[in-house]
Short mmCIF file of C-alpha atoms in Angstrom, two decimals:
data_model
loop_
_atom_site.label_atom_id
_atom_site.label_comp_id
_atom_site.label_asym_id
_atom_site.label_seq_id
_atom_site.Cartn_x
_atom_site.Cartn_y
_atom_site.Cartn_z
CA MET A 1 8.76 -19.29 -2.47
CA LYS A 2 10.01 -17.51 0.54
CA ARG A 3 12.01 -14.98 -1.38
CA THR A 4 8.94 -13.00 -2.50
CA VAL A 5 6.45 -14.13 0.00
CA GLY A 6 4.09 -11.41 1.46
CA TRP A 7 4.52 -8.69 -1.46
CA MET A 8 2.42 -6.14 0.50
CA MET A 9 3.40 -6.50 3.97
CA GLY A 10 6.91 -7.79 3.19
CA ALA A 11 7.17 -4.67 0.99
CA LEU A 12 5.65 -2.31 3.76
CA ALA A 13 8.11 -3.76 6.34
CA VAL A 14 10.74 -2.90 4.13
CA ALA A 15 9.53 0.43 3.42
CA VAL A 16 9.14 1.25 7.11
CA ALA A 17 11.72 -0.55 8.89
CA VAL A 18 14.43 -0.90 6.17
CA ALA A 19 14.14 2.33 4.21
CA PRO A 20 15.41 4.25 6.95
CA VAL A 21 18.53 2.27 6.69
CA ARG A 22 18.72 2.68 3.10
CA ALA A 23 17.79 6.02 3.08
CA ALA A 24 21.46 7.09 2.87
CA GLU A 25 21.66 5.25 -0.32
CA ALA A 26 22.23 7.53 -3.22
CA PRO A 27 19.20 7.98 -5.48
CA ALA A 28 21.58 7.44 -8.37
CA ALA A 29 22.40 3.93 -7.39
CA LEU A 30 18.58 2.93 -7.07
CA GLU A 31 18.14 4.91 -10.33
CA ALA A 32 20.50 2.61 -11.94
CA ARG A 33 19.16 -0.65 -10.61
CA LEU A 34 15.64 0.54 -11.78
CA ARG A 35 17.03 0.72 -15.26
CA SER A 36 18.82 -2.61 -15.25
CA GLY A 37 16.35 -4.66 -13.43
CA PRO A 38 15.13 -3.72 -9.85
CA SER A 39 14.14 -6.06 -7.18
CA VAL A 40 10.94 -5.64 -5.21
CA ALA A 41 12.74 -4.05 -2.51
CA ASP A 42 14.25 -1.75 -4.84
CA LEU A 43 10.80 -0.51 -5.99
CA VAL A 44 9.53 -0.13 -2.75
CA THR A 45 12.44 1.91 -1.51
CA TYR A 46 12.47 4.25 -4.23
CA ALA A 47 8.67 4.86 -3.85
CA TYR A 48 9.03 5.33 -0.16
CA GLN A 49 11.83 7.92 -0.69
CA THR A 50 10.33 9.69 -3.81
CA ASN A 51 6.63 9.44 -3.93
CA PRO A 52 5.02 12.75 -3.35
CA LYS A 53 1.89 11.50 -1.49
CA ILE A 54 3.99 9.76 0.88
CA ALA A 55 6.02 12.65 1.28
CA ALA A 56 3.01 14.94 2.13
CA ALA A 57 1.68 12.47 4.57
CA ARG A 58 4.94 12.32 6.52
CA GLN A 59 5.02 16.17 6.85
CA LYS A 60 1.55 16.16 7.90
CA TRP A 61 2.41 13.96 10.83
CA LYS A 62 5.43 15.95 11.61
CA SER A 63 2.88 19.05 11.69
CA VAL A 64 0.68 17.67 14.08
CA VAL A 65 3.62 16.41 16.30
CA GLU A 66 4.85 19.70 16.53
CA ARG A 67 1.17 21.04 17.41
CA TYR A 68 1.62 19.41 21.04
CA ARG A 69 4.01 22.09 22.00
CA VAL A 70 1.72 24.77 20.86
CA SER A 71 -1.34 23.33 22.45
CA THR A 72 0.22 22.57 25.79
CA ALA A 73 1.73 25.97 26.21
CA TYR A 74 0.46 28.67 28.33
CA PRO A 75 -1.04 31.74 26.13
CA ASP A 76 1.45 34.47 25.43
CA PRO A 77 1.43 37.16 27.98
CA GLN A 78 -0.03 40.59 27.32
CA VAL A 79 1.22 44.12 27.46
CA MET A 80 -1.22 47.12 27.48
CA VAL A 81 0.23 50.54 27.46
CA THR A 82 -2.23 53.61 27.91
CA TYR A 83 -1.09 57.10 27.14
CA PHE A 84 -3.26 60.12 28.12
CA PRO A 85 -2.86 63.22 25.92
CA GLU A 86 -4.98 64.98 28.72
CA PRO A 87 -3.54 63.73 31.83
CA ILE A 88 -6.02 62.42 34.44
CA GLU A 89 -5.70 64.34 37.38
CA THR A 90 -5.05 62.69 40.83
CA ARG A 91 -4.23 63.63 44.35
CA LEU A 92 -0.59 63.01 43.75
CA GLY A 93 -0.27 64.64 40.30
CA PRO A 94 -1.46 64.13 36.89
CA GLN A 95 -1.45 60.31 35.30
CA ASP A 96 0.31 60.84 32.09
CA TRP A 97 0.43 57.01 30.89
CA ASN A 98 -0.06 53.40 32.53
CA ALA A 99 1.00 50.03 31.44
CA VAL A 100 -0.49 46.63 32.33
CA LEU A 101 1.49 43.28 32.18
CA SER A 102 -0.89 40.25 32.27
CA GLN A 103 -0.71 36.33 32.11
CA MET A 104 -3.67 34.11 31.36
CA ILE A 105 -3.41 30.67 33.39
CA PRO A 106 -5.82 28.00 32.36
CA PHE A 107 -7.50 25.80 34.91
CA PRO A 108 -5.05 23.28 36.03
CA GLY A 109 -5.39 20.03 33.99
CA LYS A 110 -6.89 21.90 31.02
CA LEU A 111 -3.64 21.96 28.97
CA SER A 112 -2.98 18.63 29.76
CA LYS A 113 -6.21 17.52 28.22
CA ALA A 114 -5.46 19.68 24.99
CA GLY A 115 -2.52 17.76 24.62
CA GLU A 116 -4.28 14.42 24.70
CA VAL A 117 -6.19 15.62 21.79
CA VAL A 118 -3.40 16.40 19.78
CA GLU A 119 -1.53 13.07 20.76
CA ALA A 120 -4.87 11.44 19.33
CA ASP A 121 -4.44 13.50 16.34
CA ALA A 122 -0.54 12.42 15.96
CA ARG A 123 -1.67 8.75 16.19
CA ILE A 124 -4.12 9.17 13.44
CA ALA A 125 -1.62 11.17 11.29
CA ARG A 126 0.85 8.29 11.87
CA LEU A 127 -1.88 5.76 10.74
CA GLU A 128 -2.58 7.93 7.74
CA LEU A 129 1.02 7.80 7.02
CA ASP A 130 1.21 3.85 7.13
CA LYS A 131 -1.93 3.82 5.22
CA THR A 132 -0.53 6.16 2.51
CA VAL A 133 2.60 3.73 2.33
CA ARG A 134 0.64 0.90 1.96
CA ASP A 135 -1.63 2.28 -0.68
CA VAL A 136 1.50 3.23 -2.63
CA ILE A 137 2.85 -0.07 -2.50
CA VAL A 138 -0.35 -1.81 -3.35
CA ALA A 139 -0.64 0.37 -6.36
CA LEU A 140 2.84 -0.36 -7.18
CA ARG A 141 2.10 -3.95 -6.85
CA GLU A 142 -0.70 -3.96 -9.08
CA SER A 143 1.25 -2.10 -11.76
CA VAL A 144 3.87 -4.76 -11.71
CA HIS A 145 1.56 -7.66 -11.85
CA GLU A 146 0.12 -5.88 -15.01
CA LEU A 147 3.29 -5.11 -16.53
CA LEU A 148 4.53 -8.65 -16.18
CA TYR A 149 1.21 -9.80 -17.91
CA ILE A 150 1.62 -7.57 -20.83
CA ARG A 151 5.49 -8.48 -21.21
CA ARG A 152 4.66 -12.10 -20.92
CA ALA A 153 1.91 -11.67 -23.47
CA LYS A 154 4.26 -10.05 -25.88
CA GLN A 155 6.36 -13.34 -25.30
CA VAL A 156 3.19 -15.46 -26.34
CA VAL A 157 2.42 -13.42 -29.40
CA ALA A 158 6.06 -13.66 -30.59
CA ALA A 159 6.33 -17.49 -30.00
CA ASN A 160 2.96 -17.66 -31.98
CA ARG A 161 4.00 -15.54 -34.47
CA GLU A 162 6.94 -17.98 -35.39
CA LEU A 163 4.51 -21.04 -35.06
CA LEU A 164 2.21 -19.33 -37.68
CA ASP A 165 5.00 -18.49 -39.89
CA HIS A 166 5.77 -22.01 -39.79
CA MET A 167 2.14 -23.00 -40.40
CA ARG A 168 1.93 -20.51 -43.43
CA LYS A 169 4.78 -22.11 -45.06
CA VAL A 170 3.04 -25.53 -44.53
CA ALA A 171 -0.21 -24.12 -45.83
CA GLU A 172 1.55 -22.58 -48.93
CA THR A 173 3.46 -25.98 -49.63
CA ALA A 174 0.16 -27.83 -49.22
CA HIS A 175 -1.73 -25.42 -51.44
CA ALA A 176 0.81 -26.10 -54.19
CA GLY A 177 0.39 -29.63 -53.79
CA ASP A 178 -3.60 -29.58 -53.74
CA ARG A 179 -3.59 -30.61 -50.14
CA ALA A 180 -4.66 -27.20 -48.83
CA THR A 181 -7.25 -24.71 -50.24
CA PHE A 182 -6.71 -21.01 -50.72
CA VAL A 183 -8.98 -20.33 -47.65
CA ASP A 184 -6.54 -22.42 -45.63
CA VAL A 185 -3.66 -20.06 -46.79
CA ALA A 186 -5.94 -17.11 -45.97
CA LYS A 187 -6.85 -18.28 -42.64
CA ALA A 188 -3.05 -18.49 -41.53
CA GLN A 189 -2.29 -15.08 -43.09
CA SER A 190 -5.34 -13.36 -41.15
CA GLN A 191 -4.28 -15.22 -37.89
CA ARG A 192 -1.00 -13.59 -38.42
CA ALA A 193 -2.22 -10.29 -39.19
CA GLN A 194 -4.10 -10.52 -35.75
CA LEU A 195 -1.00 -11.15 -33.90
CA GLU A 196 0.58 -8.16 -35.55
CA TYR A 197 -2.43 -6.11 -34.09
CA ASP A 198 -2.11 -7.92 -30.77
CA ALA A 199 1.68 -6.94 -30.71
CA LEU A 200 0.94 -3.48 -31.46
CA LEU A 201 -1.65 -3.16 -28.83
CA LEU A 202 0.53 -4.78 -26.15
CA GLU A 203 3.32 -2.40 -27.06
CA GLU A 204 1.08 0.77 -26.23
CA LEU A 205 -0.25 -1.14 -23.41
CA GLU A 206 3.07 -1.35 -21.75
CA ALA A 207 4.12 2.13 -22.36
CA THR A 208 0.86 3.16 -20.55
CA GLU A 209 1.64 0.81 -17.59
CA ARG A 210 5.03 1.74 -17.51
CA ALA A 211 3.86 5.37 -17.31
CA ARG A 212 1.70 4.43 -14.39
CA LEU A 213 4.33 2.83 -12.43
CA ASN A 214 7.00 5.57 -13.10
CA ALA A 215 4.28 8.11 -11.73
CA LEU A 216 4.15 6.18 -8.33
CA LEU A 217 7.83 6.10 -8.34
CA ASN A 218 7.95 10.01 -9.29
CA ARG A 219 9.64 9.28 -12.45
CA ALA A 220 9.26 10.71 -16.08
CA PRO A 221 6.34 8.71 -17.82
CA GLY A 222 8.82 7.32 -20.35
CA ALA A 223 11.65 6.60 -17.86
CA GLU A 224 13.54 3.24 -18.56
CA LEU A 225 12.48 0.35 -16.50
CA GLY A 226 14.55 -3.02 -16.73
CA PRO A 227 13.12 -6.52 -16.48
CA LEU A 228 10.94 -7.15 -13.31
CA PRO A 229 11.29 -9.99 -11.06
CA GLU A 230 9.03 -13.02 -11.45
CA ILE A 231 6.29 -13.25 -8.98
CA PRO A 232 5.56 -17.20 -8.14
CA PHE A 233 2.04 -17.99 -7.52
CA GLN A 234 1.37 -18.41 -3.74
CA PRO A 235 -1.70 -19.66 -2.33
CA LEU A 236 -3.69 -18.15 0.78
CA ALA A 237 -2.38 -19.36 3.98
CA TYR A 238 -5.56 -18.05 5.84
CA SER A 239 -9.28 -18.97 5.90
CA LEU A 240 -11.98 -16.39 5.04
CA ASP A 241 -12.84 -16.25 8.81
CA GLU A 242 -9.26 -15.69 9.92
CA ILE A 243 -8.86 -12.77 7.17
CA HIS A 244 -12.10 -10.86 8.44
CA GLU A 245 -10.48 -11.15 12.03
CA LEU A 246 -7.13 -9.74 10.74
CA ALA A 247 -8.67 -7.16 9.11
CA ALA A 248 -10.63 -6.01 12.22
CA LYS A 249 -7.16 -5.84 14.22
CA ARG A 250 -4.90 -4.36 11.70
CA GLN A 251 -6.51 -2.42 8.68
CA GLU A 252 -5.36 1.14 9.02
CA GLU A 253 -8.94 2.53 8.37
CA ILE A 254 -10.32 0.56 11.26
CA ARG A 255 -7.33 1.76 13.55
CA ILE A 256 -7.91 5.22 12.59
CA ALA A 257 -11.44 4.75 13.30
CA GLU A 258 -10.56 3.64 16.66
CA ALA A 259 -8.08 6.65 17.35
CA ARG A 260 -10.91 8.92 16.34
CA VAL A 261 -13.00 7.41 19.02
CA ALA A 262 -10.22 8.02 21.61
CA LYS A 263 -9.93 11.52 20.23
CA ALA A 264 -13.69 12.33 20.75
CA ARG A 265 -13.22 11.12 24.33
CA ALA A 266 -10.31 13.25 24.91
CA LYS A 267 -12.36 16.34 23.38
CA LEU A 268 -15.33 15.57 25.94
CA ASP A 269 -12.61 15.82 28.92
CA LEU A 270 -11.53 18.87 27.46
CA ALA A 271 -14.81 20.43 27.09
CA ARG A 272 -15.50 19.56 30.56
CA TYR A 273 -12.35 21.56 31.57
CA GLU A 274 -13.39 24.24 29.14
CA ASN A 275 -16.41 24.80 31.58
CA ARG A 276 -14.17 25.58 34.35
CA PRO A 277 -12.98 29.36 34.94
CA ASP A 278 -9.32 30.38 33.51
CA PHE A 279 -7.18 32.74 35.71
CA LYS A 280 -5.44 35.91 34.89
CA VAL A 281 -2.48 37.58 36.82
CA GLY A 282 -0.98 40.77 36.00
CA LEU A 283 1.12 43.83 37.18
CA PHE A 284 -0.15 47.56 36.68
CA TYR A 285 2.18 50.37 36.62
CA ALA A 286 1.15 54.18 36.19
CA GLY A 287 3.39 57.09 35.74
CA VAL A 288 2.29 60.32 37.92
CA GLY A 289 3.51 63.87 37.04
CA GLU A 290 4.11 66.64 39.45
CA PRO A 291 0.83 68.15 40.94
CA ASP A 292 -0.06 71.95 40.16
CA VAL A 293 -1.12 72.77 43.44
CA ALA A 294 0.01 75.16 46.43
CA ASN A 295 0.48 72.55 48.84
CA GLU A 296 1.71 69.27 47.42
CA PRO A 297 1.52 65.91 49.57
CA ASP A 298 4.64 64.51 50.84
CA ASP A 299 3.98 61.55 48.15
CA ALA A 300 3.25 63.88 45.12
CA GLY A 301 4.50 62.78 41.75
CA ARG A 302 5.02 58.91 43.07
CA ASP A 303 4.28 56.46 40.52
CA ALA A 304 1.44 53.75 41.22
CA LEU A 305 2.11 50.14 41.23
CA GLY A 306 -0.45 47.41 41.50
CA VAL A 307 -0.78 43.71 41.19
CA GLN A 308 -4.08 42.19 39.48
CA PHE A 309 -5.77 38.95 39.77
CA GLY A 310 -8.80 38.03 37.58
CA MET A 311 -10.66 34.79 36.24
CA THR A 312 -13.26 33.99 33.75
CA ILE A 313 -16.67 33.30 34.83
CA PRO A 314 -18.31 30.11 32.90
CA LEU A 315 -21.74 31.70 33.74
CA TRP A 316 -23.62 30.76 30.74
CA LEU A 317 -24.67 27.22 31.48
CA GLY A 318 -26.40 26.56 28.24
CA LYS A 319 -23.31 27.33 26.49
CA ASN A 320 -21.50 24.80 28.63
CA ALA A 321 -24.10 22.24 28.30
CA GLY A 322 -23.75 22.66 24.54
CA ARG A 323 -19.88 22.33 24.62
CA THR A 324 -20.29 18.81 26.49
CA ALA A 325 -23.16 17.67 24.52
CA ALA A 326 -21.41 18.07 21.08
CA ALA A 327 -18.43 16.34 22.53
CA ARG A 328 -20.81 13.29 23.39
CA ALA A 329 -22.48 13.52 20.23
CA GLU A 330 -19.06 13.32 18.40
CA ILE A 331 -18.16 10.18 20.40
CA GLU A 332 -21.31 8.60 19.08
CA ARG A 333 -20.48 9.61 15.66
CA ALA A 334 -16.98 8.25 15.75
CA ARG A 335 -18.18 4.94 17.30
CA ALA A 336 -20.81 4.65 14.30
CA LEU A 337 -18.01 5.35 11.59
CA LYS A 338 -15.85 2.57 13.26
CA VAL A 339 -18.89 -0.01 12.93
CA ALA A 340 -19.46 1.37 9.43
CA ARG A 341 -15.82 0.99 8.56
CA ILE A 342 -15.80 -2.62 9.69
CA ASN A 343 -19.02 -3.37 7.91
CA ASP A 344 -17.56 -1.77 4.52
CA THR A 345 -14.44 -3.84 5.18
CA ASP A 346 -16.07 -7.22 5.64
CA ALA A 347 -18.33 -6.63 2.33
CA ALA A 348 -15.00 -5.73 0.28
CA ILE A 349 -13.15 -8.77 1.72
CA ARG A 350 -15.95 -10.85 0.64
CA SER A 351 -16.09 -9.65 -2.86
CA VAL A 352 -12.16 -9.56 -3.30
CA TYR A 353 -11.80 -13.05 -1.69
CA PHE A 354 -14.38 -14.17 -4.57
CA ARG A 355 -12.44 -12.73 -7.37
CA LEU A 356 -9.06 -13.83 -5.90
CA LYS A 357 -10.52 -17.41 -5.52
CA ASN A 358 -12.04 -17.37 -9.07
CA ALA A 359 -8.67 -16.37 -10.45
CA GLU A 360 -7.08 -18.96 -8.61
CA ARG A 361 -9.62 -21.46 -10.02
CA LEU A 362 -8.69 -20.18 -13.57
CA VAL A 363 -5.13 -20.57 -12.99
CA THR A 364 -5.27 -24.22 -12.02
CA LEU A 365 -7.61 -25.02 -14.82
CA TYR A 366 -5.65 -23.44 -17.55
CA ARG A 367 -2.20 -24.28 -16.33
CA ASP A 368 -2.82 -28.00 -15.26
CA GLU A 369 -5.71 -28.91 -17.79
CA LEU A 370 -6.74 -26.85 -20.75
CA LEU A 371 -3.12 -25.68 -21.67
CA PRO A 372 -1.55 -29.01 -21.75
CA GLN A 373 -4.36 -30.28 -23.71
CA ALA A 374 -4.33 -27.65 -26.09
CA ALA A 375 -0.49 -28.32 -26.82
CA GLN A 376 -0.94 -31.77 -27.09
CA SER A 377 -3.92 -31.10 -29.61
CA LEU A 378 -1.78 -28.69 -31.64
CA ASP A 379 0.73 -31.54 -31.88
CA VAL A 380 -1.78 -34.09 -33.06
CA ALA A 381 -3.56 -31.61 -35.45
CA GLU A 382 -0.16 -30.88 -36.94
CA THR A 383 0.70 -34.65 -37.30
CA TRP A 384 -2.62 -35.68 -38.82
CA PHE A 385 -2.21 -32.97 -41.56
CA GLN A 386 0.92 -33.89 -42.55
CA GLU A 387 -0.10 -37.44 -42.59
CA GLY A 388 -3.14 -36.40 -44.73
CA GLU A 389 -5.69 -37.45 -41.79
CA GLY A 390 -6.70 -33.78 -40.89
CA SER A 391 -7.19 -30.52 -42.62
CA PHE A 392 -5.18 -27.47 -42.41
CA SER A 393 -8.45 -25.49 -40.99
CA ASP A 394 -8.35 -27.70 -37.84
CA PHE A 395 -4.59 -27.20 -37.41
CA VAL A 396 -5.12 -23.35 -37.50
CA GLU A 397 -8.04 -23.60 -35.15
CA THR A 398 -5.97 -25.39 -32.69
CA GLN A 399 -3.35 -22.86 -32.86
CA SER A 400 -5.92 -20.28 -32.23
CA VAL A 401 -7.25 -22.15 -29.32
CA TYR A 402 -3.58 -22.71 -27.72
CA TYR A 403 -2.74 -19.13 -28.21
CA ASN A 404 -6.01 -17.76 -26.32
CA PHE A 405 -5.40 -20.43 -23.64
CA GLN A 406 -1.77 -19.19 -23.27
CA LEU A 407 -3.07 -15.53 -22.83
CA SER A 408 -5.83 -16.34 -20.57
CA LEU A 409 -3.45 -18.14 -18.23
CA ALA A 410 -1.09 -15.16 -17.91
CA ARG A 411 -4.37 -13.01 -17.58
CA ALA A 412 -5.59 -15.21 -14.49
CA GLU A 413 -2.09 -15.15 -12.95
CA ALA A 414 -1.99 -11.31 -13.17
CA ASP A 415 -5.43 -11.28 -11.82
CA TYR A 416 -4.68 -13.50 -8.66
CA GLY A 417 -1.59 -11.34 -7.98
CA LYS A 418 -3.65 -8.02 -8.15
CA PHE A 419 -6.70 -9.26 -6.14
CA LEU A 420 -4.10 -10.78 -3.57
CA ALA A 421 -2.55 -7.19 -3.43
CA ARG A 422 -6.07 -5.77 -2.74
CA LEU A 423 -6.82 -8.55 -0.08
CA GLU A 424 -3.81 -7.82 1.80
CA ARG A 425 -4.50 -4.13 1.48
CA LEU A 426 -7.75 -4.91 3.48
CA THR A 427 -6.11 -6.88 6.18
CA ALA A 428 -2.72 -4.90 6.47
CA THR A 429 -1.17 -8.28 6.66
CA SER A 430 0.71 -10.83 4.28
CA LEU A 431 -1.78 -13.66 3.57
CA THR A 432 0.59 -16.16 2.05
CA ARG A 433 2.46 -16.89 4.90
CA ARG A 434 1.13 -17.53 8.39
CA GLU A 435 2.64 -15.56 11.30
CA ALA A 436 4.14 -17.54 14.26
CA SER A 437 2.08 -17.70 17.15
CA ALA A 438 3.34 -16.70 20.70
CA GLU A 439 3.35 -20.38 21.70
CA GLU A 440 5.31 -21.34 18.54
CA GLY A 441 7.63 -18.36 18.86
CA LYS A 442 8.49 -19.61 22.42
CA GLN A 443 9.12 -23.33 21.04
#
């Protein structure tokens, strides 16, 4: 049981923590294992390394991190050179050209606040990356469950096809001995035809689902995929109330909403700094030629050198007030979106939880009651028919029920696995194994 516990979070942990260790593994080796029979860790590692959505989210996070150095740096210095085609006459001579080198200096603390905004963006981008990895793993997990169902259904069809072949021979023999009617033989043949149709349908469904799984792995639609690992049925280890609490603490979307509230607060602080003046220092240099006068001053032709200092004047109070008011409104908006996200998550948890428990009930019903009874009924129907106490029609009907119950059990098990994946997506936590509490860990 422990081997495959916590598909989603276990797989996520593998992706985030183990994948860097396995990153050096040659893709060819992974590809070979995918063809021969991959494990869950193989599928997750392959998706982590190759899925384009994960790659895009990873690059976005790196891009945001690099913005920190841009946002916290001083503006570039400026150089301004002026040339006068018609020099300006001064007492010392004609001014032919001048140059100004200046540097803008933001108000002290302003760049730090801009950096805090970028840090919040980086946290959001990191959570977006985690969310993308999680979504890909959940989609992969659902696809595996569906593919397992299809392959299991094909096995059921094959087994029932053999059974029907046996029944058809019995019917034909009985018909020759007047113990079965032609209608009985036709029923067996039509049931056999139905199985042929189901087998064809399942073959196409398998190709479709394999293409979906290969797309998650960034492989060709028809790429070969070996036998998949069986996933045992695992009940929930948490109550519904605990699941709600876990989601509020760990779900990436809620944590992103919290990070956006923090970002809005940082933007309010930045807006206050933007209402304060920025400074500017500079160096002025002017080239002066020789004056065309009879009595030249002693310092004639000497170039001019000056130092500049300036500052912006945040004079427009309305603009300043609008800037801070907009930032406050952004905080309230972020808070409201966080509450909305929690509400949506609670509603989604309730809906998925119902479907999960319903699938669990169906698994228990088919596995423990209906299917054993149907198998027993099938044996009894065959025995009665052989002993002349039952009709062949009853035998065929019993086989049909047994076949449908087998498919229903496989369907319910696959649905349970898919709904469990969706529920763990909402909580960002494995729900089939309780985490050790801090007190338990100390013991």
